[in-house]
Coordinates of C-alpha atoms in Angstrom, one line a residue:
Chain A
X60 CA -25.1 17.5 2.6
X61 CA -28.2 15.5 1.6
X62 CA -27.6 12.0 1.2
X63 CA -27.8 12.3 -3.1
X64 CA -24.7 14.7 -2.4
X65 CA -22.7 12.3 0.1
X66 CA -23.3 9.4 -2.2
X67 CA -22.0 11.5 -5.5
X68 CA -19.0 12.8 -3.0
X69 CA -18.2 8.7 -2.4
X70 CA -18.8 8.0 -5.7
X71 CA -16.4 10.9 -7.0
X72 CA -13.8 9.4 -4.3
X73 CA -13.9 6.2 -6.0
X74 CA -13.3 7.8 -9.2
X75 CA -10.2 9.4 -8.1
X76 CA -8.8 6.6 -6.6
X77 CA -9.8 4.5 -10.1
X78 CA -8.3 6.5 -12.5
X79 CA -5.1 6.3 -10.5
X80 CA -5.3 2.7 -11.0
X81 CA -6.3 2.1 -14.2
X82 CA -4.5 4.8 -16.1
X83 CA -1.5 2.9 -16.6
X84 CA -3.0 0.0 -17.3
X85 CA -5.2 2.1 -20.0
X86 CA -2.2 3.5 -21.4
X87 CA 0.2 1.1 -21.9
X88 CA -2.5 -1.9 -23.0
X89 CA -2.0 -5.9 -22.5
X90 CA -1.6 -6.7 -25.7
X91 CA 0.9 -4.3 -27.1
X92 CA 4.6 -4.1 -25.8
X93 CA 5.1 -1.7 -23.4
X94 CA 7.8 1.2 -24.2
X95 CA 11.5 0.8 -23.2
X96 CA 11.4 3.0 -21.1
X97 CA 8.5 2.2 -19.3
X98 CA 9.4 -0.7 -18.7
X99 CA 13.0 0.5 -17.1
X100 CA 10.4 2.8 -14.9
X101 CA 9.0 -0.2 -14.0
X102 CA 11.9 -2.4 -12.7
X103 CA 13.6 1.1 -11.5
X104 CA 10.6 2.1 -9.6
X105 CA 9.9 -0.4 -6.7
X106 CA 12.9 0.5 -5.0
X107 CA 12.2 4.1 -4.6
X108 CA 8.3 3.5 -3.8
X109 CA 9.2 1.2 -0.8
X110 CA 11.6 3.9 0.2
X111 CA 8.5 6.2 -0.4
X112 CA 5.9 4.5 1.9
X113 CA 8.3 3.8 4.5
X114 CA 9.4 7.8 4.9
X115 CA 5.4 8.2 4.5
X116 CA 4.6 5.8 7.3
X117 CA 7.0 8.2 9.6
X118 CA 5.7 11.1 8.3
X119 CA 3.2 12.4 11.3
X120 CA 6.7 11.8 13.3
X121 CA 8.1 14.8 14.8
X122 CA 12.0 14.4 15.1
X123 CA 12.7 17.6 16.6
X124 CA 10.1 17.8 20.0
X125 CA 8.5 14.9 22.2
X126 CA 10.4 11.6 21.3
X127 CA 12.4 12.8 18.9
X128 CA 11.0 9.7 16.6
X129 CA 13.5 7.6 18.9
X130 CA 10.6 5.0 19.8
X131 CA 10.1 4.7 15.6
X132 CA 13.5 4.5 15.0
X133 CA 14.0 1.4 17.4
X134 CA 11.4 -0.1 16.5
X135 CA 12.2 -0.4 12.8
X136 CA 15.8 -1.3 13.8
X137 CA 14.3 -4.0 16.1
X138 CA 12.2 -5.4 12.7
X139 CA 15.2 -4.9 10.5
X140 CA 17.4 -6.6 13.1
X141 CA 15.2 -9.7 13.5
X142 CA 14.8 -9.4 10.1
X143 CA 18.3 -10.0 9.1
X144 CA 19.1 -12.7 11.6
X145 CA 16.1 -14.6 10.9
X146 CA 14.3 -13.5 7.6
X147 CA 10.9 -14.6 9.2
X148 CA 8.8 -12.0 7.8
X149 CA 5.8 -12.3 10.2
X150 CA 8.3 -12.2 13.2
X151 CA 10.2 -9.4 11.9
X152 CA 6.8 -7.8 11.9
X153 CA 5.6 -8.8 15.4
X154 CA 8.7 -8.3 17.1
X155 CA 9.1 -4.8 16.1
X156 CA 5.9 -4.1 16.9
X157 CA 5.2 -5.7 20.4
X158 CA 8.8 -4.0 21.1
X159 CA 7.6 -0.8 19.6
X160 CA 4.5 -0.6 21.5
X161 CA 5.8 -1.9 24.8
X162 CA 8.5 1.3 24.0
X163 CA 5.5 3.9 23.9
X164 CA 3.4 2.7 26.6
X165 CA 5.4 1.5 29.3
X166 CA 8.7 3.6 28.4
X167 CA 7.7 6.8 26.6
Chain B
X176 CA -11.5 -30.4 -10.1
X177 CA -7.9 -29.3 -11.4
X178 CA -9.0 -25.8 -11.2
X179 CA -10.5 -26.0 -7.7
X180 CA -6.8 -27.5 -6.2
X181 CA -5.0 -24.4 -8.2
X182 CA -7.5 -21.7 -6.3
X183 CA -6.2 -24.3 -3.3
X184 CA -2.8 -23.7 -3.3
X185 CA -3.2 -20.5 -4.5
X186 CA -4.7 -19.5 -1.6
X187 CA -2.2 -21.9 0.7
X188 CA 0.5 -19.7 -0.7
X189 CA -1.0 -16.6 -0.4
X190 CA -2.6 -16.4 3.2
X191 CA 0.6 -16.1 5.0
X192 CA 1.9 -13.3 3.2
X193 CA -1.7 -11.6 4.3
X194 CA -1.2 -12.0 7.9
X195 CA 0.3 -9.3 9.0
X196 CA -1.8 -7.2 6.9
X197 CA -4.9 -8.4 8.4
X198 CA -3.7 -6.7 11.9
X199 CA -3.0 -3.7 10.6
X200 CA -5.8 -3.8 8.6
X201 CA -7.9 -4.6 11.5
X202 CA -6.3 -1.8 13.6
X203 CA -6.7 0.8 11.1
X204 CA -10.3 -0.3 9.4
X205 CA -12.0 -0.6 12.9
X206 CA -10.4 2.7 14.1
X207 CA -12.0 4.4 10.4
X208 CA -15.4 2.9 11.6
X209 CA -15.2 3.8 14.6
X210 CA -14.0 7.3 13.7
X211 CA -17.1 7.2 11.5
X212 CA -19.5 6.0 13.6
X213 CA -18.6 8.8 16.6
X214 CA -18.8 11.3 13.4
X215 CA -22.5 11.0 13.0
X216 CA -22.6 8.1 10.0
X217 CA -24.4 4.7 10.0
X218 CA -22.6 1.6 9.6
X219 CA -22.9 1.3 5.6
X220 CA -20.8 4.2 5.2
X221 CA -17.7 2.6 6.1
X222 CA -19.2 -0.9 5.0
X223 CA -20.0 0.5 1.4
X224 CA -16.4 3.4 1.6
X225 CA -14.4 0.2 2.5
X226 CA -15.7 -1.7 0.0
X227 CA -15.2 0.5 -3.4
X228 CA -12.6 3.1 -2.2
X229 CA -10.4 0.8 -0.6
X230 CA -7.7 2.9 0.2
X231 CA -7.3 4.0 3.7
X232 CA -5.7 7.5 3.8
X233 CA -8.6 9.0 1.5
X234 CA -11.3 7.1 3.2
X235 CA -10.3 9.1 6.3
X236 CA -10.1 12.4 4.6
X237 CA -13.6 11.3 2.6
X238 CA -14.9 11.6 6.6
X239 CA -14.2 15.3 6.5
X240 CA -15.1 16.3 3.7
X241 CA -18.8 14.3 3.9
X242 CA -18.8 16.5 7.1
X243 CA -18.3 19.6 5.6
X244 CA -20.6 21.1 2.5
X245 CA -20.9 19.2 -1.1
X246 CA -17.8 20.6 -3.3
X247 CA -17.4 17.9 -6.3
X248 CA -14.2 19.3 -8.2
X249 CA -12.4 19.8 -4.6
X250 CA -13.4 16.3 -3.7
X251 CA -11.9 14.9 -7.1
X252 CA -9.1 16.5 -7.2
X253 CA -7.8 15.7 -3.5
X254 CA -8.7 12.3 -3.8
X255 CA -6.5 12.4 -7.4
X256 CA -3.7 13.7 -5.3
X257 CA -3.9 11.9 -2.3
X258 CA -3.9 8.3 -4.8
X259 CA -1.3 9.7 -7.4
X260 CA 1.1 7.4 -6.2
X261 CA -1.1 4.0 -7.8
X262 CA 0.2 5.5 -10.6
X263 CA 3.9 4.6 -10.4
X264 CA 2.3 0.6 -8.7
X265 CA 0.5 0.8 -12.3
X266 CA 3.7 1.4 -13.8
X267 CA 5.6 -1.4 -12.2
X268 CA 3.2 -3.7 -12.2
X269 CA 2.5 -3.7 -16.3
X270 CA 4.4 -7.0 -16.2
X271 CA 3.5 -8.8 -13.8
X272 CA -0.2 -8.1 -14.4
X273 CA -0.2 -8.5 -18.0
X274 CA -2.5 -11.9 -19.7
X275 CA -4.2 -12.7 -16.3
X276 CA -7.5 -12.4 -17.9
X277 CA -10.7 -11.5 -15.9
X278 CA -9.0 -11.1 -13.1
X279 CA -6.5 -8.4 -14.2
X280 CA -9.3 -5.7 -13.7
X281 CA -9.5 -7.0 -10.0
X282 CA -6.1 -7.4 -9.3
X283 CA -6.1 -3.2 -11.1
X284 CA -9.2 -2.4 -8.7
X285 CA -7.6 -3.7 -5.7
X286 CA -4.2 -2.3 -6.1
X287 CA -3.8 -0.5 -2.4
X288 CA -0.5 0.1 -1.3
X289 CA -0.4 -3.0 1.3
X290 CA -1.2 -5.5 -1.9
X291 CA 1.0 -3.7 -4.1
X292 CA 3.4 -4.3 -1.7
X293 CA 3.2 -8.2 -1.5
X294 CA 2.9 -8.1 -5.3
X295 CA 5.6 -6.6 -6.3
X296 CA 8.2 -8.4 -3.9
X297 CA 6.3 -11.4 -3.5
X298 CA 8.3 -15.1 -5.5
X299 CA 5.3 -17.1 -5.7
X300 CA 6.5 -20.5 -5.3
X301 CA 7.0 -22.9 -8.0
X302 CA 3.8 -25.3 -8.6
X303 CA 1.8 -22.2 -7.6
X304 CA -0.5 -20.4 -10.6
X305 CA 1.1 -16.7 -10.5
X306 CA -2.9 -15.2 -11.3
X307 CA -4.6 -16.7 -8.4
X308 CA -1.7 -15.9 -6.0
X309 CA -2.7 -12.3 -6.6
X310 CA -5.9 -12.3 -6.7
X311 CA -6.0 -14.0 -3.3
X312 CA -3.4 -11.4 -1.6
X313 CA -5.3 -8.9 -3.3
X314 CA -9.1 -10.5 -1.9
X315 CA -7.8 -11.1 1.3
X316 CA -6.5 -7.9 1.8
X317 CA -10.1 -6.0 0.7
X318 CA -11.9 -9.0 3.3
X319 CA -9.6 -7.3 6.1
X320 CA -10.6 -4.2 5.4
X321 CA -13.9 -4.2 4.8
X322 CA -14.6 -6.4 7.4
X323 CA -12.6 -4.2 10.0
X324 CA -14.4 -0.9 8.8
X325 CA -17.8 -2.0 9.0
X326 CA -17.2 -4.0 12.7
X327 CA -15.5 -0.4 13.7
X328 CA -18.9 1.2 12.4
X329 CA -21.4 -1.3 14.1
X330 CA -19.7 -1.0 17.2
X331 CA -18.0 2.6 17.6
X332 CA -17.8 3.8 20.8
X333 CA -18.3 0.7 22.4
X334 CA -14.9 -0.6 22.0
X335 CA -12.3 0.2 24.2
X336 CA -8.5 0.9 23.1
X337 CA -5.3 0.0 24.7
X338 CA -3.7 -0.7 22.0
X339 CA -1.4 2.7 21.8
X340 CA 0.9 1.7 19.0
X341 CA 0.0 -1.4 17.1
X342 CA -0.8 1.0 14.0
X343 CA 3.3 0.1 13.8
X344 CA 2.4 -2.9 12.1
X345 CA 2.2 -1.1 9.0
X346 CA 5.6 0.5 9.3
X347 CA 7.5 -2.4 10.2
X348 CA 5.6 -4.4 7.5
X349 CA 7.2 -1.6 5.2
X350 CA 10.7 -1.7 7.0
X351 CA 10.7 -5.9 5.7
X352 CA 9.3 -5.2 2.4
X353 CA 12.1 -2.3 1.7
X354 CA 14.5 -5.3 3.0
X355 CA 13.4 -7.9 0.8
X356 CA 13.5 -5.4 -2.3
X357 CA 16.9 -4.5 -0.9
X358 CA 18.0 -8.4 -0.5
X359 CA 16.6 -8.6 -4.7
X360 CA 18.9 -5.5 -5.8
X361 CA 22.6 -5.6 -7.3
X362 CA 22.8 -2.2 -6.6
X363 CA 20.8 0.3 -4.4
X364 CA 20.8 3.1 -6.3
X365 CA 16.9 3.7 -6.5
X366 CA 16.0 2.3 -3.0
X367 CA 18.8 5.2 -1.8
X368 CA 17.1 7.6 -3.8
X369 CA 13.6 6.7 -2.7
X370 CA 14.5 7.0 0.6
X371 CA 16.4 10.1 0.4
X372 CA 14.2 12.5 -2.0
X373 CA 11.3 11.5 0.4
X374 CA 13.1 12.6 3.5
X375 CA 14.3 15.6 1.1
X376 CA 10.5 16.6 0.1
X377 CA 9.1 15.8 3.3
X378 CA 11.0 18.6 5.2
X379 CA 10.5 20.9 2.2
X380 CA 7.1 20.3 1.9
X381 CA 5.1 18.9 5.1
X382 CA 3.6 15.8 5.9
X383 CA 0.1 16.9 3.6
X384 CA 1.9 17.5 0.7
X385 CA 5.2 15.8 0.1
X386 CA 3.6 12.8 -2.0
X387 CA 3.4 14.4 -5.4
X388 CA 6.3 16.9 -5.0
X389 CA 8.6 13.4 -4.4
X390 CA 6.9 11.5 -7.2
X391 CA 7.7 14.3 -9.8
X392 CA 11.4 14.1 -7.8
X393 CA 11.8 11.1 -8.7
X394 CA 10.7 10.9 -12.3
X395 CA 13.1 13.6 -13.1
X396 CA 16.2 11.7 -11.3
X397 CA 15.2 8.4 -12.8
X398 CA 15.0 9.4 -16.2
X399 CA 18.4 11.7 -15.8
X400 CA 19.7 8.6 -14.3
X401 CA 18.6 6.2 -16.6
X402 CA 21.9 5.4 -18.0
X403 CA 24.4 4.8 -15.5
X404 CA 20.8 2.7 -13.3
X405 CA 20.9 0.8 -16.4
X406 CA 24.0 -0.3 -16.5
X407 CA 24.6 -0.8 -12.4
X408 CA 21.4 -2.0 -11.5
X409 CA 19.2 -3.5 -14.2
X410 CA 20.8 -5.0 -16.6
X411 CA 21.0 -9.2 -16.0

């Protein structure tokens, strides 16, 4: 690739990721009401996408061979544990991943 | 003066809600520099790919592909399909995003999965103005990574790693944000779902390609299920 190509190949990344973002935005503009039913999408989505990203964080986990995703899986029941009890986000967070890494490298 | 004691708070209220992304921003951004830098690429390609991609996964994929020979409709369209799911943050953020003025098209531009995230769950606290509170999550956020990218770049294969496993940060920052969502819900019924159809498509399809065949999942189920979620879940 020369560099003219790499720079178009960046710049065509950027446009992907862009249009992503700004489409609904575009669509549905600021100073009309948005639809009924996107706005139910809206409220209903969140719950699913969090659901979403946290299957997609797992998903380079391989449940059947090595671990058997058991390190993962205490690790986010340590987070949600601390979680619970405490509802300190950034300890949720630091526990479950000091536990989770102390799991895989002194452990696993 | 008024204005500059807003962008104060703002900020105040913000930063903590950032930390946790700044170490797994940091993690990540200097192991995509570094993963640059051993590739062959100067220091300004991560510094400048950080900087208007922002979003990891394709940023490491964009690494591959600069490797390999210039093919512009292939390098669109997997960069549409890897992002398609900004699509459904667009959606639920319409609200929240709507009137903010100049820095709407930021907050829009910025919209990675991490500051979507915070966003969305986020109650910015009373006395706080709601439009710098984003745009701070969502500046502090693009700082970490941009700033972790081009460090990884500068100082590749210099650095060395025992740090097997911090990349968890991200998940268990996931596993608190799914909790607080939960925490906000009456009912569970799209959490559940979320969870479930990804699992579902994730089997199906493999870790490359679950993304859209879940999104389109759950458009179907949400509009079939509009009704009954309506009248469980949503309504006040």
């Amino acid at each position: 690739m020369t560099p003219v190509e790499q720079l178009l190949t960046i710049a065509l990344c950027v446009a992907g990721t862009m249009t992503t973002r700004f489409l609904p935005f575009l669509v549905f503009s600021d100073k009309r009401p948005t639809p009924r039913f996107v706005q139910y999408l809206g409220r209903a989505l969140p719950g699913a996408v969090f659901g979403l990203l946290l299957v997609y964080c797992l998903r380079d986990v391989s449940f059947f061979s090595g671990t058997h995703g058991l390190p993962e899986l205490a690790g986010i029941a340590v987070t949600a544990l601390l979680h619970l009890w405490k509802r300190q986000m950034l300890l949720s967070i630091a526990g479950g991943t000091v536990f989770y890494m102390a799991l895989i490298q002194l452990v696993c | 003066m008024h204005c500059k004691g807003m962008r104060r708070r703002a900020l105040k209220a913000a930063f903590p809600y950032t930390i946790p992304i700044f170490a797994g921003f940091w993690f990540l951004g200097l192991a995509y520099g570094i993963f640059m830098n051993v590739s062959g690429f100067g220091f300004w390609y991560p510094m400048l790919m950080s900087l208007t991609i922002f979003g990891g996964s394709l940023e490491f994929v964009a690494v591959t592909m600069l490797l390999g020979s210039f093919a512009p409709l292939q390098t669109l369209a997997m960069a549409l399909i890897l992002q398609a799911r900004h699509l459904f943050y667009g959606i639920a953020m319409l609200e929240k995003y709507r009137g903010l003025g100049w820095k709407r098209f930021y907050l829009i531009f910025g919209l990675c999965d991490e500051t979507f995230s915070i966003n969305c769950t986020a109650e910015v606290p009373q006395g706080v103005d709601r439009g710098w509170f984003y745009f701070f999550v969502t500046l502090l956020n693009h700082l970490y990574w941009f700033s972790g990218s081009t460090i990884g770049g500068l100082v590749g294969s210099l650095l060395q790693f025992d740090t097997e496993g911090i990349g968890f940060v991200m998940t268990a920052m996931f596993t608190v944000i799914f909790l607080e969502q939960w925490r906000k819900e009456k009912r569970h019924d799209s959490s559940l779902l979320g969870l479930a159809v990804s699992a579902a498509c994730l089997s199906v399809f493999g870790a490359d390609s679950f993304i859209i065949p879940t999104m389109l999942c759950l458009l179907v189920l949400l509009t079939a299920l509009r009704r009954p979620i309506e009248r469980r879940c949503l309504m006040p």
